[in-house]
mmCIF file with all atom_site columns, C-alpha atoms in Angstrom:
data_model
loop_
_atom_site.group_PDB
_atom_site.id
_atom_site.type_symbol
_atom_site.label_atom_id
_atom_site.label_alt_id
_atom_site.label_comp_id
_atom_site.label_asym_id
_atom_site.label_entity_id
_atom_site.label_seq_id
_atom_site.pdbx_PDB_ins_code
_atom_site.Cartn_x
_atom_site.Cartn_y
_atom_site.Cartn_z
_atom_site.occupancy
_atom_site.B_iso_or_equiv
_atom_site.pdbx_formal_charge
_atom_site.auth_seq_id
_atom_site.auth_comp_id
_atom_site.auth_asym_id
_atom_site.auth_atom_id
_atom_site.pdbx_PDB_model_num
ATOM 1   C CA . UNK A 1 1   ? 60.104  70.305  124.020 1.00 0.00 ? 90  UNK A CA 1
ATOM 2   C CA . UNK A 1 2   ? 61.999  73.399  124.628 1.00 0.00 ? 91  UNK A CA 1
ATOM 3   C CA . UNK A 1 3   ? 64.079  74.339  121.630 1.00 0.00 ? 92  UNK A CA 1
ATOM 4   C CA . UNK A 1 4   ? 67.801  74.676  121.871 1.00 0.00 ? 93  UNK A CA 1
ATOM 5   C CA . UNK A 1 5   ? 69.397  78.092  122.187 1.00 0.00 ? 94  UNK A CA 1
ATOM 6   C CA . UNK A 1 6   ? 70.869  78.740  119.089 1.00 0.00 ? 95  UNK A CA 1
ATOM 7   C CA . UNK A 1 7   ? 74.640  78.763  119.042 1.00 0.00 ? 96  UNK A CA 1
ATOM 8   C CA . UNK A 1 8   ? 75.984  82.368  119.047 1.00 0.00 ? 97  UNK A CA 1
ATOM 9   C CA . UNK A 1 9   ? 77.958  83.234  115.915 1.00 0.00 ? 98  UNK A CA 1
ATOM 10  C CA . UNK A 1 10  ? 81.633  83.820  116.750 1.00 0.00 ? 99  UNK A CA 1
ATOM 11  C CA . UNK A 1 11  ? 83.093  87.318  116.205 1.00 0.00 ? 100 UNK A CA 1
ATOM 12  C CA . UNK A 1 12  ? 86.414  88.515  115.830 1.00 0.00 ? 101 UNK A CA 1
ATOM 13  C CA . UNK A 1 13  ? 88.153  90.549  118.864 1.00 0.00 ? 102 UNK A CA 1
ATOM 14  C CA . UNK A 1 14  ? 88.010  93.435  116.568 1.00 0.00 ? 103 UNK A CA 1
ATOM 15  C CA . UNK A 1 15  ? 84.234  93.244  116.114 1.00 0.00 ? 104 UNK A CA 1
ATOM 16  C CA . UNK A 1 16  ? 83.826  92.473  119.447 1.00 0.00 ? 105 UNK A CA 1
ATOM 17  C CA . UNK A 1 17  ? 85.614  95.835  120.447 1.00 0.00 ? 106 UNK A CA 1
ATOM 18  C CA . UNK A 1 18  ? 84.140  98.199  117.561 1.00 0.00 ? 107 UNK A CA 1
ATOM 19  C CA . UNK A 1 19  ? 80.226  96.780  118.228 1.00 0.00 ? 108 UNK A CA 1
ATOM 20  C CA . UNK A 1 20  ? 78.123  98.515  115.881 1.00 0.00 ? 109 UNK A CA 1
ATOM 21  C CA . UNK A 1 21  ? 81.313  100.590 114.107 1.00 0.00 ? 110 UNK A CA 1
ATOM 22  C CA . UNK A 1 22  ? 82.364  97.609  112.755 1.00 0.00 ? 111 UNK A CA 1
ATOM 23  C CA . UNK A 1 23  ? 79.854  97.719  110.232 1.00 0.00 ? 112 UNK A CA 1
ATOM 24  C CA . UNK A 1 24  ? 81.182  101.592 109.065 1.00 0.00 ? 113 UNK A CA 1
ATOM 25  C CA . UNK A 1 25  ? 84.580  99.717  107.806 1.00 0.00 ? 114 UNK A CA 1
ATOM 26  C CA . UNK A 1 26  ? 85.116  99.555  104.356 1.00 0.00 ? 115 UNK A CA 1
ATOM 27  C CA . UNK A 1 27  ? 83.774  96.205  103.139 1.00 0.00 ? 116 UNK A CA 1
ATOM 28  C CA . UNK A 1 28  ? 87.368  94.600  102.725 1.00 0.00 ? 117 UNK A CA 1
ATOM 29  C CA . UNK A 1 29  ? 88.414  95.590  105.798 1.00 0.00 ? 118 UNK A CA 1
ATOM 30  C CA . UNK A 1 30  ? 85.070  93.913  107.500 1.00 0.00 ? 119 UNK A CA 1
ATOM 31  C CA . UNK A 1 31  ? 86.488  90.646  105.591 1.00 0.00 ? 120 UNK A CA 1
ATOM 32  C CA . UNK A 1 32  ? 90.409  91.051  106.648 1.00 0.00 ? 121 UNK A CA 1
ATOM 33  C CA . UNK A 1 33  ? 89.656  91.828  110.809 1.00 0.00 ? 122 UNK A CA 1
ATOM 34  C CA . UNK A 1 34  ? 86.588  89.185  110.607 1.00 0.00 ? 123 UNK A CA 1
ATOM 35  C CA . UNK A 1 35  ? 88.541  86.033  111.043 1.00 0.00 ? 124 UNK A CA 1
ATOM 36  C CA . UNK A 1 36  ? 87.963  84.380  114.447 1.00 0.00 ? 125 UNK A CA 1
ATOM 37  C CA . UNK A 1 37  ? 89.657  81.452  116.317 1.00 0.00 ? 126 UNK A CA 1
ATOM 38  C CA . UNK A 1 38  ? 88.549  78.115  115.105 1.00 0.00 ? 127 UNK A CA 1
ATOM 39  C CA . UNK A 1 39  ? 87.078  79.552  111.647 1.00 0.00 ? 128 UNK A CA 1
ATOM 40  C CA . UNK A 1 40  ? 89.515  77.234  109.595 1.00 0.00 ? 129 UNK A CA 1
ATOM 41  C CA . UNK A 1 41  ? 91.238  80.017  107.910 1.00 0.00 ? 130 UNK A CA 1
ATOM 42  C CA . UNK A 1 42  ? 94.281  82.390  108.495 1.00 0.00 ? 131 UNK A CA 1
ATOM 43  C CA . UNK A 1 43  ? 95.273  85.295  106.613 1.00 0.00 ? 132 UNK A CA 1
ATOM 44  C CA . UNK A 1 44  ? 98.368  85.739  104.328 1.00 0.00 ? 133 UNK A CA 1
ATOM 45  C CA . UNK A 1 45  ? 99.678  89.346  102.596 1.00 0.00 ? 134 UNK A CA 1
ATOM 46  C CA . UNK A 1 46  ? 102.922 90.221  100.755 1.00 0.00 ? 135 UNK A CA 1
ATOM 47  C CA . UNK A 1 47  ? 103.375 93.498  99.281  1.00 0.00 ? 136 UNK A CA 1
ATOM 48  C CA . UNK A 1 48  ? 106.168 96.581  99.856  1.00 0.00 ? 137 UNK A CA 1
ATOM 49  C CA . UNK A 1 49  ? 106.992 99.181  102.495 1.00 0.00 ? 138 UNK A CA 1
ATOM 50  C CA . UNK A 1 50  ? 107.618 102.341 100.625 1.00 0.00 ? 139 UNK A CA 1
ATOM 51  C CA . UNK A 1 51  ? 109.508 103.082 104.008 1.00 0.00 ? 140 UNK A CA 1
ATOM 52  C CA . UNK A 1 52  ? 110.463 101.059 106.755 1.00 0.00 ? 141 UNK A CA 1
ATOM 53  C CA . UNK A 1 53  ? 112.449 100.921 110.034 1.00 0.00 ? 142 UNK A CA 1
ATOM 54  C CA . UNK A 1 54  ? 113.910 103.805 112.319 1.00 0.00 ? 143 UNK A CA 1
ATOM 55  C CA . UNK A 1 55  ? 114.234 106.658 110.307 1.00 0.00 ? 144 UNK A CA 1
ATOM 56  C CA . UNK A 1 56  ? 116.830 108.377 112.918 1.00 0.00 ? 145 UNK A CA 1
ATOM 57  C CA . UNK A 1 57  ? 120.382 107.117 112.512 1.00 0.00 ? 146 UNK A CA 1
ATOM 58  C CA . UNK A 1 58  ? 121.536 108.205 116.192 1.00 0.00 ? 147 UNK A CA 1
ATOM 59  C CA . UNK A 1 59  ? 118.615 105.853 117.512 1.00 0.00 ? 148 UNK A CA 1
ATOM 60  C CA . UNK A 1 60  ? 119.180 102.770 115.890 1.00 0.00 ? 149 UNK A CA 1
ATOM 61  C CA . UNK A 1 61  ? 122.443 101.545 117.887 1.00 0.00 ? 150 UNK A CA 1
ATOM 62  C CA . UNK A 1 62  ? 119.814 102.616 121.204 1.00 0.00 ? 151 UNK A CA 1
ATOM 63  C CA . UNK A 1 63  ? 117.508 99.975  119.669 1.00 0.00 ? 152 UNK A CA 1
ATOM 64  C CA . UNK A 1 64  ? 119.880 97.428  120.480 1.00 0.00 ? 153 UNK A CA 1
ATOM 65  C CA . UNK A 1 65  ? 119.532 97.578  124.081 1.00 0.00 ? 154 UNK A CA 1
ATOM 66  C CA . UNK A 1 66  ? 115.516 97.307  124.159 1.00 0.00 ? 155 UNK A CA 1
ATOM 67  C CA . UNK A 1 67  ? 114.841 94.212  126.261 1.00 0.00 ? 156 UNK A CA 1
ATOM 68  C CA . UNK A 1 68  ? 112.451 92.892  123.597 1.00 0.00 ? 157 UNK A CA 1
ATOM 69  C CA . UNK A 1 69  ? 113.323 91.103  120.505 1.00 0.00 ? 158 UNK A CA 1
ATOM 70  C CA . UNK A 1 70  ? 111.263 90.930  117.237 1.00 0.00 ? 159 UNK A CA 1
ATOM 71  C CA . UNK A 1 71  ? 109.740 94.025  117.494 1.00 0.00 ? 160 UNK A CA 1
ATOM 72  C CA . UNK A 1 72  ? 111.843 97.364  116.907 1.00 0.00 ? 161 UNK A CA 1
ATOM 73  C CA . UNK A 1 73  ? 115.063 97.051  114.752 1.00 0.00 ? 162 UNK A CA 1
ATOM 74  C CA . UNK A 1 74  ? 117.766 99.481  114.009 1.00 0.00 ? 163 UNK A CA 1
ATOM 75  C CA . UNK A 1 75  ? 117.370 98.495  109.963 1.00 0.00 ? 164 UNK A CA 1
ATOM 76  C CA . UNK A 1 76  ? 115.776 101.384 107.964 1.00 0.00 ? 165 UNK A CA 1
ATOM 77  C CA . UNK A 1 77  ? 115.124 101.891 104.391 1.00 0.00 ? 166 UNK A CA 1
ATOM 78  C CA . UNK A 1 78  ? 112.801 102.314 101.023 1.00 0.00 ? 167 UNK A CA 1
ATOM 79  C CA . UNK A 1 79  ? 110.989 99.622  98.903  1.00 0.00 ? 168 UNK A CA 1
ATOM 80  C CA . UNK A 1 80  ? 111.067 96.895  101.328 1.00 0.00 ? 169 UNK A CA 1
ATOM 81  C CA . UNK A 1 81  ? 109.383 93.686  100.532 1.00 0.00 ? 170 UNK A CA 1
ATOM 82  C CA . UNK A 1 82  ? 107.356 92.011  103.356 1.00 0.00 ? 171 UNK A CA 1
ATOM 83  C CA . UNK A 1 83  ? 104.929 89.304  104.130 1.00 0.00 ? 172 UNK A CA 1
ATOM 84  C CA . UNK A 1 84  ? 102.221 88.984  106.800 1.00 0.00 ? 173 UNK A CA 1
ATOM 85  C CA . UNK A 1 85  ? 100.740 86.281  108.405 1.00 0.00 ? 174 UNK A CA 1
ATOM 86  C CA . UNK A 1 86  ? 97.544  86.576  110.768 1.00 0.00 ? 175 UNK A CA 1
ATOM 87  C CA . UNK A 1 87  ? 96.447  83.581  112.908 1.00 0.00 ? 176 UNK A CA 1
ATOM 88  C CA . UNK A 1 88  ? 93.204  83.756  114.681 1.00 0.00 ? 177 UNK A CA 1
ATOM 89  C CA . UNK A 1 89  ? 93.256  81.740  118.025 1.00 0.00 ? 178 UNK A CA 1
ATOM 90  C CA . UNK A 1 90  ? 92.845  81.292  121.605 1.00 0.00 ? 179 UNK A CA 1
ATOM 91  C CA . UNK A 1 91  ? 96.014  81.975  123.602 1.00 0.00 ? 180 UNK A CA 1
ATOM 92  C CA . UNK A 1 92  ? 96.809  79.388  126.526 1.00 0.00 ? 181 UNK A CA 1
ATOM 93  C CA . UNK A 1 93  ? 94.711  81.613  128.903 1.00 0.00 ? 182 UNK A CA 1
ATOM 94  C CA . UNK A 1 94  ? 91.428  81.071  126.830 1.00 0.00 ? 183 UNK A CA 1
ATOM 95  C CA . UNK A 1 95  ? 91.338  84.478  125.643 1.00 0.00 ? 184 UNK A CA 1
ATOM 96  C CA . UNK A 1 96  ? 90.479  85.163  122.157 1.00 0.00 ? 185 UNK A CA 1
ATOM 97  C CA . UNK A 1 97  ? 93.579  86.417  120.336 1.00 0.00 ? 186 UNK A CA 1
ATOM 98  C CA . UNK A 1 98  ? 95.540  87.025  116.569 1.00 0.00 ? 187 UNK A CA 1
ATOM 99  C CA . UNK A 1 99  ? 98.855  86.597  116.507 1.00 0.00 ? 188 UNK A CA 1
ATOM 100 C CA . UNK A 1 100 ? 100.433 88.511  113.302 1.00 0.00 ? 189 UNK A CA 1
ATOM 101 C CA . UNK A 1 101 ? 104.097 87.502  112.199 1.00 0.00 ? 190 UNK A CA 1
ATOM 102 C CA . UNK A 1 102 ? 105.655 90.099  109.506 1.00 0.00 ? 191 UNK A CA 1
ATOM 103 C CA . UNK A 1 103 ? 108.845 89.492  108.017 1.00 0.00 ? 192 UNK A CA 1
ATOM 104 C CA . UNK A 1 104 ? 110.596 92.838  106.792 1.00 0.00 ? 193 UNK A CA 1
ATOM 105 C CA . UNK A 1 105 ? 113.467 91.965  103.895 1.00 0.00 ? 194 UNK A CA 1
ATOM 106 C CA . UNK A 1 106 ? 116.045 94.284  104.075 1.00 0.00 ? 195 UNK A CA 1
ATOM 107 C CA . UNK A 1 107 ? 118.812 94.133  102.125 1.00 0.00 ? 196 UNK A CA 1
ATOM 108 C CA . UNK A 1 108 ? 121.060 93.255  104.647 1.00 0.00 ? 197 UNK A CA 1
ATOM 109 C CA . UNK A 1 109 ? 118.713 90.255  105.839 1.00 0.00 ? 198 UNK A CA 1
ATOM 110 C CA . UNK A 1 110 ? 115.471 89.395  107.251 1.00 0.00 ? 199 UNK A CA 1
ATOM 111 C CA . UNK A 1 111 ? 114.040 91.143  110.608 1.00 0.00 ? 200 UNK A CA 1
ATOM 112 C CA . UNK A 1 112 ? 110.786 89.850  112.556 1.00 0.00 ? 201 UNK A CA 1
ATOM 113 C CA . UNK A 1 113 ? 107.660 92.019  113.944 1.00 0.00 ? 202 UNK A CA 1
ATOM 114 C CA . UNK A 1 114 ? 105.612 89.464  115.778 1.00 0.00 ? 203 UNK A CA 1
ATOM 115 C CA . UNK A 1 115 ? 102.566 90.302  117.970 1.00 0.00 ? 204 UNK A CA 1
ATOM 116 C CA . UNK A 1 116 ? 99.563  88.719  119.669 1.00 0.00 ? 205 UNK A CA 1
ATOM 117 C CA . UNK A 1 117 ? 96.278  90.950  119.829 1.00 0.00 ? 206 UNK A CA 1
ATOM 118 C CA . UNK A 1 118 ? 94.330  89.733  122.581 1.00 0.00 ? 207 UNK A CA 1
ATOM 119 C CA . UNK A 1 119 ? 91.097  90.165  124.117 1.00 0.00 ? 208 UNK A CA 1
ATOM 120 C CA . UNK A 1 120 ? 91.986  90.898  127.314 1.00 0.00 ? 209 UNK A CA 1
ATOM 121 C CA . UNK A 1 121 ? 88.271  92.465  128.920 1.00 0.00 ? 210 UNK A CA 1
ATOM 122 C CA . UNK A 1 122 ? 84.987  93.682  127.201 1.00 0.00 ? 211 UNK A CA 1
ATOM 123 C CA . UNK A 1 123 ? 85.901  95.680  124.443 1.00 0.00 ? 212 UNK A CA 1
ATOM 124 C CA . UNK A 1 124 ? 89.467  95.870  125.812 1.00 0.00 ? 213 UNK A CA 1
ATOM 125 C CA . UNK A 1 125 ? 92.220  95.016  123.683 1.00 0.00 ? 214 UNK A CA 1
ATOM 126 C CA . UNK A 1 126 ? 96.128  94.552  124.626 1.00 0.00 ? 215 UNK A CA 1
ATOM 127 C CA . UNK A 1 127 ? 98.568  94.114  121.816 1.00 0.00 ? 216 UNK A CA 1
ATOM 128 C CA . UNK A 1 128 ? 101.583 91.811  123.426 1.00 0.00 ? 217 UNK A CA 1
ATOM 129 C CA . UNK A 1 129 ? 104.898 92.532  121.306 1.00 0.00 ? 218 UNK A CA 1
ATOM 130 C CA . UNK A 1 130 ? 107.926 90.788  120.815 1.00 0.00 ? 219 UNK A CA 1
ATOM 131 C CA . UNK A 1 131 ? 109.289 87.434  120.592 1.00 0.00 ? 220 UNK A CA 1
ATOM 132 C CA . UNK A 1 132 ? 108.503 86.999  124.591 1.00 0.00 ? 221 UNK A CA 1
ATOM 133 C CA . UNK A 1 133 ? 105.275 89.113  124.477 1.00 0.00 ? 222 UNK A CA 1
ATOM 134 C CA . UNK A 1 134 ? 106.959 91.395  126.997 1.00 0.00 ? 223 UNK A CA 1
ATOM 135 C CA . UNK A 1 135 ? 105.849 94.601  125.746 1.00 0.00 ? 224 UNK A CA 1
ATOM 136 C CA . UNK A 1 136 ? 102.008 95.330  126.606 1.00 0.00 ? 225 UNK A CA 1
ATOM 137 C CA . UNK A 1 137 ? 100.327 98.208  125.014 1.00 0.00 ? 226 UNK A CA 1
ATOM 138 C CA . UNK A 1 138 ? 96.531  99.051  125.080 1.00 0.00 ? 227 UNK A CA 1
ATOM 139 C CA . UNK A 1 139 ? 94.932  99.007  121.594 1.00 0.00 ? 228 UNK A CA 1
ATOM 140 C CA . UNK A 1 140 ? 92.141  101.566 121.145 1.00 0.00 ? 229 UNK A CA 1
ATOM 141 C CA . UNK A 1 141 ? 90.551  101.375 117.846 1.00 0.00 ? 230 UNK A CA 1
ATOM 142 C CA . UNK A 1 142 ? 88.310  103.624 115.882 1.00 0.00 ? 231 UNK A CA 1
ATOM 143 C CA . UNK A 1 143 ? 86.685  104.260 112.481 1.00 0.00 ? 232 UNK A CA 1
ATOM 144 C CA . UNK A 1 144 ? 87.204  107.488 110.051 1.00 0.00 ? 233 UNK A CA 1
ATOM 145 C CA . UNK A 1 145 ? 84.189  108.780 107.843 1.00 0.00 ? 234 UNK A CA 1
ATOM 146 C CA . UNK A 1 146 ? 86.037  106.867 105.123 1.00 0.00 ? 235 UNK A CA 1
ATOM 147 C CA . UNK A 1 147 ? 85.822  103.602 106.755 1.00 0.00 ? 236 UNK A CA 1
ATOM 148 C CA . UNK A 1 148 ? 89.484  103.313 107.260 1.00 0.00 ? 237 UNK A CA 1
ATOM 149 C CA . UNK A 1 149 ? 90.708  101.765 110.988 1.00 0.00 ? 238 UNK A CA 1
ATOM 150 C CA . UNK A 1 150 ? 92.494  103.779 113.037 1.00 0.00 ? 239 UNK A CA 1
ATOM 151 C CA . UNK A 1 151 ? 94.517  102.116 115.826 1.00 0.00 ? 240 UNK A CA 1
ATOM 152 C CA . UNK A 1 152 ? 96.050  103.682 119.027 1.00 0.00 ? 241 UNK A CA 1
ATOM 153 C CA . UNK A 1 153 ? 98.758  102.853 121.600 1.00 0.00 ? 242 UNK A CA 1
ATOM 154 C CA . UNK A 1 154 ? 98.523  105.231 124.223 1.00 0.00 ? 243 UNK A CA 1
ATOM 155 C CA . UNK A 1 155 ? 99.842  103.202 127.490 1.00 0.00 ? 244 UNK A CA 1
ATOM 156 C CA . UNK A 1 156 ? 102.655 100.826 127.536 1.00 0.00 ? 245 UNK A CA 1
ATOM 157 C CA . UNK A 1 157 ? 104.241 98.262  130.191 1.00 0.00 ? 246 UNK A CA 1
ATOM 158 C CA . UNK A 1 158 ? 107.087 96.106  129.884 1.00 0.00 ? 247 UNK A CA 1
ATOM 159 C CA . UNK A 1 159 ? 107.175 92.683  131.784 1.00 0.00 ? 248 UNK A CA 1
ATOM 160 C CA . UNK A 1 160 ? 110.800 92.066  132.955 1.00 0.00 ? 249 UNK A CA 1
ATOM 161 C CA . UNK A 1 161 ? 110.650 88.549  135.179 1.00 0.00 ? 250 UNK A CA 1
ATOM 162 C CA . UNK A 1 162 ? 107.840 89.046  137.826 1.00 0.00 ? 251 UNK A CA 1
ATOM 163 C CA . UNK A 1 163 ? 108.019 93.265  137.219 1.00 0.00 ? 252 UNK A CA 1
ATOM 164 C CA . UNK A 1 164 ? 105.133 94.746  135.407 1.00 0.00 ? 253 UNK A CA 1
ATOM 165 C CA . UNK A 1 165 ? 106.658 98.157  134.380 1.00 0.00 ? 254 UNK A CA 1
ATOM 166 C CA . UNK A 1 166 ? 104.318 100.957 133.370 1.00 0.00 ? 255 UNK A CA 1
ATOM 167 C CA . UNK A 1 167 ? 106.553 103.168 130.874 1.00 0.00 ? 256 UNK A CA 1
ATOM 168 C CA . UNK A 1 168 ? 106.746 106.466 132.366 1.00 0.00 ? 257 UNK A CA 1
ATOM 169 C CA . UNK A 1 169 ? 105.302 109.464 129.802 1.00 0.00 ? 258 UNK A CA 1
ATOM 170 C CA . UNK A 1 170 ? 109.086 110.563 129.405 1.00 0.00 ? 259 UNK A CA 1
ATOM 171 C CA . UNK A 1 171 ? 110.228 106.726 128.291 1.00 0.00 ? 260 UNK A CA 1
ATOM 172 C CA . UNK A 1 172 ? 106.720 106.103 126.457 1.00 0.00 ? 261 UNK A CA 1
ATOM 173 C CA . UNK A 1 173 ? 106.410 106.240 122.628 1.00 0.00 ? 262 UNK A CA 1
ATOM 174 C CA . UNK A 1 174 ? 102.676 106.253 121.313 1.00 0.00 ? 263 UNK A CA 1
ATOM 175 C CA . UNK A 1 175 ? 101.943 103.897 118.165 1.00 0.00 ? 264 UNK A CA 1
ATOM 176 C CA . UNK A 1 176 ? 99.391  105.529 115.628 1.00 0.00 ? 265 UNK A CA 1
ATOM 177 C CA . UNK A 1 177 ? 98.326  103.189 112.651 1.00 0.00 ? 266 UNK A CA 1
ATOM 178 C CA . UNK A 1 178 ? 95.887  103.700 109.999 1.00 0.00 ? 267 UNK A CA 1
ATOM 179 C CA . UNK A 1 179 ? 94.866  100.889 107.805 1.00 0.00 ? 268 UNK A CA 1
ATOM 180 C CA . UNK A 1 180 ? 92.423  101.231 104.403 1.00 0.00 ? 269 UNK A CA 1
ATOM 181 C CA . UNK A 1 181 ? 91.985  99.461  101.301 1.00 0.00 ? 270 UNK A CA 1
ATOM 182 C CA . UNK A 1 182 ? 92.872  101.075 97.868  1.00 0.00 ? 271 UNK A CA 1
ATOM 183 C CA . UNK A 1 183 ? 89.861  100.177 95.488  1.00 0.00 ? 272 UNK A CA 1
ATOM 184 C CA . UNK A 1 184 ? 91.683  102.124 92.582  1.00 0.00 ? 273 UNK A CA 1
ATOM 185 C CA . UNK A 1 185 ? 94.778  99.763  93.061  1.00 0.00 ? 274 UNK A CA 1
ATOM 186 C CA . UNK A 1 186 ? 92.912  96.612  94.882  1.00 0.00 ? 275 UNK A CA 1
ATOM 187 C CA . UNK A 1 187 ? 95.488  96.373  97.195  1.00 0.00 ? 276 UNK A CA 1
ATOM 188 C CA . UNK A 1 188 ? 95.468  97.188  101.154 1.00 0.00 ? 277 UNK A CA 1
ATOM 189 C CA . UNK A 1 189 ? 97.388  100.137 102.420 1.00 0.00 ? 278 UNK A CA 1
ATOM 190 C CA . UNK A 1 190 ? 98.743  100.617 106.238 1.00 0.00 ? 279 UNK A CA 1
ATOM 191 C CA . UNK A 1 191 ? 100.626 103.579 107.627 1.00 0.00 ? 280 UNK A CA 1
ATOM 192 C CA . UNK A 1 192 ? 102.228 102.916 110.949 1.00 0.00 ? 281 UNK A CA 1
ATOM 193 C CA . UNK A 1 193 ? 104.028 105.553 113.285 1.00 0.00 ? 282 UNK A CA 1
ATOM 194 C CA . UNK A 1 194 ? 105.692 105.279 116.788 1.00 0.00 ? 283 UNK A CA 1
ATOM 195 C CA . UNK A 1 195 ? 106.479 108.862 118.410 1.00 0.00 ? 284 UNK A CA 1
ATOM 196 C CA . UNK A 1 196 ? 108.482 109.308 121.379 1.00 0.00 ? 285 UNK A CA 1
ATOM 197 C CA . UNK A 1 197 ? 106.979 112.499 122.806 1.00 0.00 ? 286 UNK A CA 1
ATOM 198 C CA . UNK A 1 198 ? 110.642 114.102 123.262 1.00 0.00 ? 287 UNK A CA 1
ATOM 199 C CA . UNK A 1 199 ? 111.761 112.714 120.406 1.00 0.00 ? 288 UNK A CA 1
ATOM 200 C CA . UNK A 1 200 ? 109.324 112.284 117.550 1.00 0.00 ? 289 UNK A CA 1
ATOM 201 C CA . UNK A 1 201 ? 108.705 109.469 115.014 1.00 0.00 ? 290 UNK A CA 1
ATOM 202 C CA . UNK A 1 202 ? 111.267 106.183 115.699 1.00 0.00 ? 291 UNK A CA 1
ATOM 203 C CA . UNK A 1 203 ? 109.889 103.687 114.128 1.00 0.00 ? 292 UNK A CA 1
ATOM 204 C CA . UNK A 1 204 ? 107.580 103.522 111.112 1.00 0.00 ? 293 UNK A CA 1
ATOM 205 C CA . UNK A 1 205 ? 106.574 101.432 108.517 1.00 0.00 ? 294 UNK A CA 1
ATOM 206 C CA . UNK A 1 206 ? 103.641 102.721 105.221 1.00 0.00 ? 295 UNK A CA 1
ATOM 207 C CA . UNK A 1 207 ? 103.068 100.430 102.282 1.00 0.00 ? 296 UNK A CA 1
ATOM 208 C CA . UNK A 1 208 ? 100.920 98.597  100.037 1.00 0.00 ? 297 UNK A CA 1
ATOM 209 C CA . UNK A 1 209 ? 100.055 94.609  99.931  1.00 0.00 ? 298 UNK A CA 1
ATOM 210 C CA . UNK A 1 210 ? 97.585  91.871  98.652  1.00 0.00 ? 299 UNK A CA 1
ATOM 211 C CA . UNK A 1 211 ? 95.904  89.576  101.334 1.00 0.00 ? 300 UNK A CA 1
ATOM 212 C CA . UNK A 1 212 ? 93.975  86.328  101.036 1.00 0.00 ? 301 UNK A CA 1
ATOM 213 C CA . UNK A 1 213 ? 92.727  83.586  103.510 1.00 0.00 ? 302 UNK A CA 1
ATOM 214 C CA . UNK A 1 214 ? 94.118  80.196  103.572 1.00 0.00 ? 303 UNK A CA 1
ATOM 215 C CA . UNK A 1 215 ? 92.278  76.872  104.990 1.00 0.00 ? 304 UNK A CA 1
ATOM 216 C CA . UNK A 1 216 ? 93.969  76.197  108.103 1.00 0.00 ? 305 UNK A CA 1
ATOM 217 C CA . UNK A 1 217 ? 93.796  73.443  110.821 1.00 0.00 ? 306 UNK A CA 1
ATOM 218 C CA . UNK A 1 218 ? 94.109  75.967  113.999 1.00 0.00 ? 307 UNK A CA 1
ATOM 219 C CA . UNK A 1 219 ? 97.503  74.904  115.132 1.00 0.00 ? 308 UNK A CA 1
ATOM 220 C CA . UNK A 1 220 ? 99.890  77.750  115.246 1.00 0.00 ? 309 UNK A CA 1
ATOM 221 C CA . UNK A 1 221 ? 103.379 76.957  113.315 1.00 0.00 ? 310 UNK A CA 1
ATOM 222 C CA . UNK A 1 222 ? 106.668 76.733  115.094 1.00 0.00 ? 311 UNK A CA 1
ATOM 223 C CA . UNK A 1 223 ? 107.357 80.194  113.898 1.00 0.00 ? 312 UNK A CA 1
ATOM 224 C CA . UNK A 1 224 ? 104.203 82.043  114.848 1.00 0.00 ? 313 UNK A CA 1
ATOM 225 C CA . UNK A 1 225 ? 104.486 80.109  118.858 1.00 0.00 ? 314 UNK A CA 1
ATOM 226 C CA . UNK A 1 226 ? 106.063 83.096  120.788 1.00 0.00 ? 315 UNK A CA 1
ATOM 227 C CA . UNK A 1 227 ? 109.143 81.885  123.233 1.00 0.00 ? 316 UNK A CA 1
ATOM 228 C CA . UNK A 1 228 ? 106.723 82.934  125.831 1.00 0.00 ? 317 UNK A CA 1
ATOM 229 C CA . UNK A 1 229 ? 102.968 83.894  126.562 1.00 0.00 ? 318 UNK A CA 1
ATOM 230 C CA . UNK A 1 230 ? 102.099 86.453  128.700 1.00 0.00 ? 319 UNK A CA 1
ATOM 231 C CA . UNK A 1 231 ? 98.874  86.299  130.693 1.00 0.00 ? 320 UNK A CA 1
ATOM 232 C CA . UNK A 1 232 ? 99.406  89.698  132.984 1.00 0.00 ? 321 UNK A CA 1
ATOM 233 C CA . UNK A 1 233 ? 97.581  92.840  131.650 1.00 0.00 ? 322 UNK A CA 1
#
């Protein structure tokens, strides 16, 4: 009798994209980014952002005009408590994904930043942002010599109904994220900047947090389910 082929070991979307470079991440980051759909766990963290929001006062009212909710908001502050929940799953198109829900606790009220990072091709990640997931960015990953994870979003497009609108260079904003583990303090660190090419930095969050995995039945809670899923790339 022929022996059955061994089942493939599930790999997270980050491990699939980084390939061998995944092993260069700090061990704590490898664990953080290893959650897979059907793995029976989700991640939850809490911490404080030293700075968070839009640092340019004149720009904050204009952020309300962006047709993407639960992504960028007109608040700004320091010492902002926050939580994050990461849920590995498959989206309705069957693509491996990770949905994140971050809640910023500003003095004037809570703000939510939500997105779904999806494997949309071989070693290709697309990040869908907002309540309707109607802002999509390419996500380019790399690992520093210290084992930190870098995430850059050089290209974006907006989905408005049937329209797919690539954002031209003069209107686009590039996101730059660095995440690492601080062994001395025993916390994760994250530093995010969204830079518009004509204006400069338009959105930031920079802080530290603790993180743990929790048992999970694999069903997204209502607050993590977007108003709509986007299948287009």
